[in-house]
Amino acid sequence: MLNSIAILGRPNVGKSSLFNKLTKSRNAIVSDFSGLTKDRNFGYVSIKNQQYLFIDTGGVGSEITDFSEAITQQALLAAEDSNLILLLFDASEELTSDDINLFEIIRKMNKNFFIVLNKIDIKKRSNLKDDLLKRGSGEILEVSAEHSKGIKELQSYISVQFNEFHLIPNTNDDL
Ligand code: GDP
């Protein structure tokens, strides 16, 4: 049984950068399941002596490409299969309709999720955080995947979610 966390967000918000930052820690083993790399990457990370499986997904957005529908489907499947969803946004940009759509889809899944704003190293101000709070986002964490800011806090937050709030590990061993 694994504690699994799926990272979702539209393209370019920094999902892969965050996934790499988290999984390239000393205790991590990153495995690319060949054939699935366009859809999902899996990486094990040890936080406070517990193992977590992070799942990096392809971006969910409205731009249509040859693969976009399949990528979206895979991302949503990963979200359904995980114990916790990390919904990632780009803090330097305003909230887009794609962000809002994804936020609503995730909310309707009735699964545990939380919001992380990436790229806080970019000084440009946006209304993204306020807009998300107004939409009932709950607690918002802020990181810079590229500059390693907020990563320890993010790991602690995840550990607390699983240990203090007793997120039930998923019994789906396919992951
Ligand atoms: P994904 O499509 O959501 O997986 O996004 P990527 O991880 O590929 O990142 C998209 C772009 O954002 C790349 O050019 C990254 O270098 C950049 N990026 C990712 N994280 C950060 C960050 O914390 N700060 C800044 N300034 N750029 C970032």
PDB file of C-alpha atoms and ligand atoms in Angstrom:
ATOM      1  CA  MET A   1       0.000   0.000   0.000  1.00  0.00           C
ATOM      2  CA  LEU A   2       1.407   3.347  -1.021  1.00  0.00           C
ATOM      3  CA  ASN A   3       0.803   6.929  -0.090  1.00  0.00           C
ATOM      4  CA  SER A   4       0.402   8.430  -3.526  1.00  0.00           C
ATOM      5  CA  ILE A   5       0.297  12.042  -4.596  1.00  0.00           C
ATOM      6  CA  ALA A   6      -0.639  13.081  -8.133  1.00  0.00           C
ATOM      7  CA  ILE A   7       0.636  16.430  -9.411  1.00  0.00           C
ATOM      8  CA  LEU A   8      -1.893  18.064 -11.710  1.00  0.00           C
ATOM      9  CA  GLY A   9      -2.003  21.390 -13.485  1.00  0.00           C
ATOM     10  CA  ARG A  10      -2.166  22.937 -16.914  1.00  0.00           C
ATOM     11  CA  PRO A  11       0.910  22.815 -19.157  1.00  0.00           C
ATOM     12  CA  ASN A  12       3.945  24.877 -18.127  1.00  0.00           C
ATOM     13  CA  VAL A  13       3.026  25.602 -14.525  1.00  0.00           C
ATOM     14  CA  GLY A  14       6.124  23.613 -13.476  1.00  0.00           C
ATOM     15  CA  LYS A  15       4.760  20.139 -12.691  1.00  0.00           C
ATOM     16  CA  SER A  16       7.813  18.306 -14.008  1.00  0.00           C
ATOM     17  CA  SER A  17      10.193  20.766 -12.358  1.00  0.00           C
ATOM     18  CA  LEU A  18       8.496  20.221  -9.013  1.00  0.00           C
ATOM     19  CA  PHE A  19       8.365  16.451  -9.529  1.00  0.00           C
ATOM     20  CA  ASN A  20      12.083  16.424 -10.345  1.00  0.00           C
ATOM     21  CA  LYS A  21      12.909  18.589  -7.367  1.00  0.00           C
ATOM     22  CA  LEU A  22      10.967  16.308  -5.037  1.00  0.00           C
ATOM     23  CA  THR A  23      12.144  13.016  -6.461  1.00  0.00           C
ATOM     24  CA  LYS A  24      15.814  13.918  -6.930  1.00  0.00           C
ATOM     25  CA  SER A  25      16.284  14.024  -3.205  1.00  0.00           C
ATOM     26  CA  ARG A  26      18.827  11.616  -1.724  1.00  0.00           C
ATOM     27  CA  ASN A  27      16.215   8.996  -0.943  1.00  0.00           C
ATOM     28  CA  ALA A  28      14.395   9.049  -4.216  1.00  0.00           C
ATOM     29  CA  ILE A  29      14.190   6.469  -6.949  1.00  0.00           C
ATOM     30  CA  VAL A  30      12.752   7.825 -10.154  1.00  0.00           C
ATOM     31  CA  SER A  31      11.353   5.359 -12.605  1.00  0.00           C
ATOM     32  CA  ASP A  32      10.101   6.144 -16.059  1.00  0.00           C
ATOM     33  CA  PHE A  33       7.652   3.484 -17.093  1.00  0.00           C
ATOM     34  CA  SER A  34       8.515   3.304 -20.773  1.00  0.00           C
ATOM     35  CA  GLY A  35       5.639   4.060 -23.067  1.00  0.00           C
ATOM     36  CA  LEU A  36       3.936   6.040 -20.369  1.00  0.00           C
ATOM     37  CA  THR A  37       6.334   8.923 -20.074  1.00  0.00           C
ATOM     38  CA  LYS A  38       4.068  11.214 -22.067  1.00  0.00           C
ATOM     39  CA  ASP A  39       1.318  10.486 -19.603  1.00  0.00           C
ATOM     40  CA  ARG A  40       2.726   9.810 -16.179  1.00  0.00           C
ATOM     41  CA  ASN A  41       6.060   9.625 -14.401  1.00  0.00           C
ATOM     42  CA  PHE A  42       6.393   7.902 -11.080  1.00  0.00           C
ATOM     43  CA  GLY A  43       8.928   8.603  -8.356  1.00  0.00           C
ATOM     44  CA  TYR A  44       9.321   7.370  -4.813  1.00  0.00           C
ATOM     45  CA  VAL A  45      10.304   9.873  -2.152  1.00  0.00           C
ATOM     46  CA  SER A  46      11.052   9.331   1.499  1.00  0.00           C
ATOM     47  CA  ILE A  47       9.718  12.051   3.794  1.00  0.00           C
ATOM     48  CA  LYS A  48      10.282  11.628   7.519  1.00  0.00           C
ATOM     49  CA  ASN A  49      10.970   7.910   7.062  1.00  0.00           C
ATOM     50  CA  GLN A  50       7.818   7.257   5.111  1.00  0.00           C
ATOM     51  CA  GLN A  51       7.638   6.391   1.434  1.00  0.00           C
ATOM     52  CA  TYR A  52       5.464   8.372  -0.922  1.00  0.00           C
ATOM     53  CA  LEU A  53       4.799   7.811  -4.582  1.00  0.00           C
ATOM     54  CA  PHE A  54       4.669  11.018  -6.616  1.00  0.00           C
ATOM     55  CA  ILE A  55       2.989  10.955  -9.996  1.00  0.00           C
ATOM     56  CA  ASP A  56       3.800  13.648 -12.526  1.00  0.00           C
ATOM     57  CA  THR A  57       1.049  14.009 -15.108  1.00  0.00           C
ATOM     58  CA  GLY A  58       0.847  15.604 -18.539  1.00  0.00           C
ATOM     59  CA  GLY A  59      -0.697  19.057 -18.595  1.00  0.00           C
ATOM     60  CA  VAL A  60      -4.465  19.423 -18.623  1.00  0.00           C
ATOM     61  CA  GLY A  61      -5.552  22.297 -20.845  1.00  0.00           C
ATOM     62  CA  SER A  62      -7.824  23.287 -23.682  1.00  0.00           C
ATOM     63  CA  GLU A  63      -5.144  23.398 -26.370  1.00  0.00           C
ATOM     64  CA  ILE A  64      -5.853  20.555 -28.770  1.00  0.00           C
ATOM     65  CA  THR A  65      -2.909  18.481 -29.947  1.00  0.00           C
ATOM     66  CA  ASP A  66      -2.678  14.913 -31.235  1.00  0.00           C
ATOM     67  CA  PHE A  67      -2.266  13.626 -27.714  1.00  0.00           C
ATOM     68  CA  SER A  68      -4.024  16.176 -25.537  1.00  0.00           C
ATOM     69  CA  GLU A  69      -7.192  14.175 -24.987  1.00  0.00           C
ATOM     70  CA  ALA A  70      -5.300  11.040 -23.981  1.00  0.00           C
ATOM     71  CA  ILE A  71      -2.948  13.049 -21.762  1.00  0.00           C
ATOM     72  CA  THR A  72      -5.884  14.700 -20.006  1.00  0.00           C
ATOM     73  CA  GLN A  73      -7.553  11.321 -19.525  1.00  0.00           C
ATOM     74  CA  GLN A  74      -4.378   9.849 -18.049  1.00  0.00           C
ATOM     75  CA  ALA A  75      -3.906  12.827 -15.745  1.00  0.00           C
ATOM     76  CA  LEU A  76      -7.449  12.540 -14.424  1.00  0.00           C
ATOM     77  CA  LEU A  77      -7.041   8.783 -13.977  1.00  0.00           C
ATOM     78  CA  ALA A  78      -3.862   9.394 -11.983  1.00  0.00           C
ATOM     79  CA  ALA A  79      -5.787  11.868  -9.844  1.00  0.00           C
ATOM     80  CA  GLU A  80      -8.587   9.352  -9.269  1.00  0.00           C
ATOM     81  CA  ASP A  81      -6.087   6.657  -8.308  1.00  0.00           C
ATOM     82  CA  SER A  82      -4.083   8.782  -5.884  1.00  0.00           C
ATOM     83  CA  ASN A  83      -4.632   9.461  -2.180  1.00  0.00           C
ATOM     84  CA  LEU A  84      -3.876  13.137  -2.461  1.00  0.00           C
ATOM     85  CA  ILE A  85      -3.919  15.579  -5.381  1.00  0.00           C
ATOM     86  CA  LEU A  86      -1.436  18.421  -5.594  1.00  0.00           C
ATOM     87  CA  LEU A  87      -2.969  21.039  -7.867  1.00  0.00           C
ATOM     88  CA  LEU A  88      -0.245  23.305  -9.213  1.00  0.00           C
ATOM     89  CA  PHE A  89      -0.597  26.855 -10.556  1.00  0.00           C
ATOM     90  CA  ASP A  90       1.821  29.441 -11.927  1.00  0.00           C
ATOM     91  CA  ALA A  91       1.935  32.243  -9.358  1.00  0.00           C
ATOM     92  CA  SER A  92       3.246  34.731 -11.914  1.00  0.00           C
ATOM     93  CA  GLU A  93       0.178  34.470 -14.114  1.00  0.00           C
ATOM     94  CA  GLU A  94      -3.474  35.323 -13.696  1.00  0.00           C
ATOM     95  CA  LEU A  95      -6.022  32.555 -13.218  1.00  0.00           C
ATOM     96  CA  THR A  96      -6.999  31.201 -16.658  1.00  0.00           C
ATOM     97  CA  SER A  97     -10.202  29.487 -17.731  1.00  0.00           C
ATOM     98  CA  ASP A  98      -8.181  26.252 -18.033  1.00  0.00           C
ATOM     99  CA  ASP A  99      -7.084  26.642 -14.407  1.00  0.00           C
ATOM    100  CA  ILE A 100     -10.668  27.195 -13.303  1.00  0.00           C
ATOM    101  CA  ASN A 101     -11.962  24.216 -15.290  1.00  0.00           C
ATOM    102  CA  LEU A 102      -9.353  21.920 -13.799  1.00  0.00           C
ATOM    103  CA  PHE A 103      -9.995  23.262 -10.308  1.00  0.00           C
ATOM    104  CA  GLU A 104     -13.708  22.500 -10.713  1.00  0.00           C
ATOM    105  CA  ILE A 105     -13.051  18.997 -12.077  1.00  0.00           C
ATOM    106  CA  ILE A 106     -10.770  18.195  -9.143  1.00  0.00           C
ATOM    107  CA  ARG A 107     -13.196  19.640  -6.638  1.00  0.00           C
ATOM    108  CA  LYS A 108     -16.002  17.483  -8.026  1.00  0.00           C
ATOM    109  CA  MET A 109     -13.881  14.340  -7.597  1.00  0.00           C
ATOM    110  CA  ASN A 110     -14.415  14.648  -3.859  1.00  0.00           C
ATOM    111  CA  LYS A 111     -10.860  13.639  -3.178  1.00  0.00           C
ATOM    112  CA  ASN A 112      -8.298  15.210  -0.893  1.00  0.00           C
ATOM    113  CA  PHE A 113      -6.483  17.934  -2.758  1.00  0.00           C
ATOM    114  CA  PHE A 114      -4.489  21.036  -2.020  1.00  0.00           C
ATOM    115  CA  ILE A 115      -3.179  23.948  -4.007  1.00  0.00           C
ATOM    116  CA  VAL A 116       0.418  24.929  -4.592  1.00  0.00           C
ATOM    117  CA  LEU A 117       1.588  28.082  -6.356  1.00  0.00           C
ATOM    118  CA  ASN A 118       4.878  27.668  -8.179  1.00  0.00           C
ATOM    119  CA  LYS A 119       7.366  30.246  -9.536  1.00  0.00           C
ATOM    120  CA  ILE A 120       7.182  32.574  -6.549  1.00  0.00           C
ATOM    121  CA  ASP A 121      10.718  33.656  -7.446  1.00  0.00           C
ATOM    122  CA  ILE A 122       9.187  35.693 -10.284  1.00  0.00           C
ATOM    123  CA  LYS A 123       8.502  39.082  -8.796  1.00  0.00           C
ATOM    124  CA  LYS A 124       5.621  39.966 -11.141  1.00  0.00           C
ATOM    125  CA  ARG A 125       2.449  40.329  -9.074  1.00  0.00           C
ATOM    126  CA  SER A 126      -0.766  38.608 -10.048  1.00  0.00           C
ATOM    127  CA  ASN A 127      -4.203  38.239  -8.483  1.00  0.00           C
ATOM    128  CA  LEU A 128      -4.027  34.453  -8.716  1.00  0.00           C
ATOM    129  CA  LYS A 129      -3.782  33.766  -4.993  1.00  0.00           C
ATOM    130  CA  ASP A 130      -6.653  36.112  -4.079  1.00  0.00           C
ATOM    131  CA  ASP A 131      -8.801  34.723  -6.891  1.00  0.00           C
ATOM    132  CA  LEU A 132      -8.203  31.160  -5.738  1.00  0.00           C
ATOM    133  CA  LEU A 133      -8.959  32.032  -2.115  1.00  0.00           C
ATOM    134  CA  LYS A 134     -12.206  33.687  -3.235  1.00  0.00           C
ATOM    135  CA  ARG A 135     -13.114  30.451  -4.968  1.00  0.00           C
ATOM    136  CA  GLY A 136     -12.700  28.507  -1.749  1.00  0.00           C
ATOM    137  CA  SER A 137      -9.276  27.036  -2.418  1.00  0.00           C
ATOM    138  CA  GLY A 138      -8.457  26.404   1.231  1.00  0.00           C
ATOM    139  CA  GLU A 139      -4.840  26.577   2.331  1.00  0.00           C
ATOM    140  CA  ILE A 140      -2.382  27.585  -0.392  1.00  0.00           C
ATOM    141  CA  LEU A 141       1.296  26.646  -0.338  1.00  0.00           C
ATOM    142  CA  GLU A 142       3.884  28.618  -2.274  1.00  0.00           C
ATOM    143  CA  VAL A 143       7.066  27.248  -3.816  1.00  0.00           C
ATOM    144  CA  SER A 144       9.704  27.814  -6.413  1.00  0.00           C
ATOM    145  CA  ALA A 145      10.623  24.439  -7.857  1.00  0.00           C
ATOM    146  CA  GLU A 146      13.571  25.901  -9.729  1.00  0.00           C
ATOM    147  CA  HIS A 147      14.954  27.815  -6.776  1.00  0.00           C
ATOM    148  CA  SER A 148      14.141  25.182  -4.145  1.00  0.00           C
ATOM    149  CA  LYS A 149      11.919  27.526  -2.157  1.00  0.00           C
ATOM    150  CA  GLY A 150       9.135  26.142   0.019  1.00  0.00           C
ATOM    151  CA  ILE A 151      10.013  22.509  -0.766  1.00  0.00           C
ATOM    152  CA  LYS A 152      10.638  21.484   2.853  1.00  0.00           C
ATOM    153  CA  GLU A 153       7.369  23.114   3.910  1.00  0.00           C
ATOM    154  CA  LEU A 154       5.584  21.278   1.115  1.00  0.00           C
ATOM    155  CA  GLN A 155       7.042  17.950   2.248  1.00  0.00           C
ATOM    156  CA  SER A 156       6.013  18.635   5.847  1.00  0.00           C
ATOM    157  CA  TYR A 157       2.525  19.561   4.744  1.00  0.00           C
ATOM    158  CA  ILE A 158       2.185  16.263   2.865  1.00  0.00           C
ATOM    159  CA  SER A 159       3.492  14.300   5.819  1.00  0.00           C
ATOM    160  CA  VAL A 160       0.945  15.978   8.116  1.00  0.00           C
ATOM    161  CA  GLN A 161      -1.895  15.239   5.691  1.00  0.00           C
ATOM    162  CA  PHE A 162      -1.083  11.539   5.749  1.00  0.00           C
ATOM    163  CA  ASN A 163      -0.180  11.194   9.401  1.00  0.00           C
ATOM    164  CA  GLU A 164      -2.355  13.611  11.324  1.00  0.00           C
ATOM    165  CA  PHE A 165      -5.378  13.698   9.071  1.00  0.00           C
ATOM    166  CA  HIS A 166      -5.121   9.986   8.382  1.00  0.00           C
ATOM    167  CA  LEU A 167      -5.418   9.919   4.649  1.00  0.00           C
ATOM    168  CA  ILE A 168      -6.236   6.345   3.807  1.00  0.00           C
ATOM    169  CA  PRO A 169      -3.572   4.735   1.638  1.00  0.00           C
ATOM    170  CA  ASN A 170      -4.965   3.590  -1.663  1.00  0.00           C
ATOM    171  CA  THR A 171      -5.268  -0.155  -2.016  1.00  0.00           C
ATOM    172  CA  ASN A 172      -4.897   0.037  -5.791  1.00  0.00           C
ATOM    173  CA  ASP A 173      -1.578  -1.733  -6.216  1.00  0.00           C
ATOM    174  CA  ASP A 174      -1.469  -1.040  -9.960  1.00  0.00           C
ATOM    175  CA  LEU A 175       0.308   2.238  -9.275  1.00  0.00           C
TER     176      LEU A 175
HETATM  177  P1  GDP B   1       4.986  21.456 -16.781  1.00  0.00           P
HETATM  178  O1  GDP B   1       4.589  21.556 -18.223  1.00  0.00           O
HETATM  179  O2  GDP B   1       3.864  21.892 -15.878  1.00  0.00           O
HETATM  180  O3  GDP B   1       5.544  20.138 -16.387  1.00  0.00           O
HETATM  181  O4  GDP B   1       6.117  22.570 -16.535  1.00  0.00           O
HETATM  182  P2  GDP B   1       7.717  22.434 -16.568  1.00  0.00           P
HETATM  183  O5  GDP B   1       8.233  21.821 -15.329  1.00  0.00           O
HETATM  184  O6  GDP B   1       8.134  21.818 -17.866  1.00  0.00           O
HETATM  185  O7  GDP B   1       8.125  23.977 -16.530  1.00  0.00           O
HETATM  186  C1  GDP B   1       7.635  24.902 -17.493  1.00  0.00           C
HETATM  187  C2  GDP B   1       8.564  26.101 -17.519  1.00  0.00           C
HETATM  188  O8  GDP B   1       8.517  26.778 -16.262  1.00  0.00           O
HETATM  189  C3  GDP B   1      10.028  25.715 -17.752  1.00  0.00           C
HETATM  190  O9  GDP B   1      10.598  26.685 -18.603  1.00  0.00           O
HETATM  191  C4  GDP B   1      10.631  25.776 -16.361  1.00  0.00           C
HETATM  192  O10 GDP B   1      12.007  26.096 -16.414  1.00  0.00           O
HETATM  193  C5  GDP B   1       9.820  26.910 -15.732  1.00  0.00           C
HETATM  194  N1  GDP B   1       9.743  26.803 -14.263  1.00  0.00           N
HETATM  195  C6  GDP B   1       9.396  25.720 -13.521  1.00  0.00           C
HETATM  196  N2  GDP B   1       9.457  25.987 -12.215  1.00  0.00           N
HETATM  197  C7  GDP B   1       9.847  27.275 -12.098  1.00  0.00           C
HETATM  198  C8  GDP B   1      10.105  28.136 -10.990  1.00  0.00           C
HETATM  199  O11 GDP B   1       9.996  27.774  -9.806  1.00  0.00           O
HETATM  200  N3  GDP B   1      10.454  29.435 -11.292  1.00  0.00           N
HETATM  201  C9  GDP B   1      10.597  29.880 -12.571  1.00  0.00           C
HETATM  202  N4  GDP B   1      10.945  31.155 -12.751  1.00  0.00           N
HETATM  203  N5  GDP B   1      10.380  29.083 -13.636  1.00  0.00           N
HETATM  204  C10 GDP B   1      10.019  27.798 -13.405  1.00  0.00           C
END
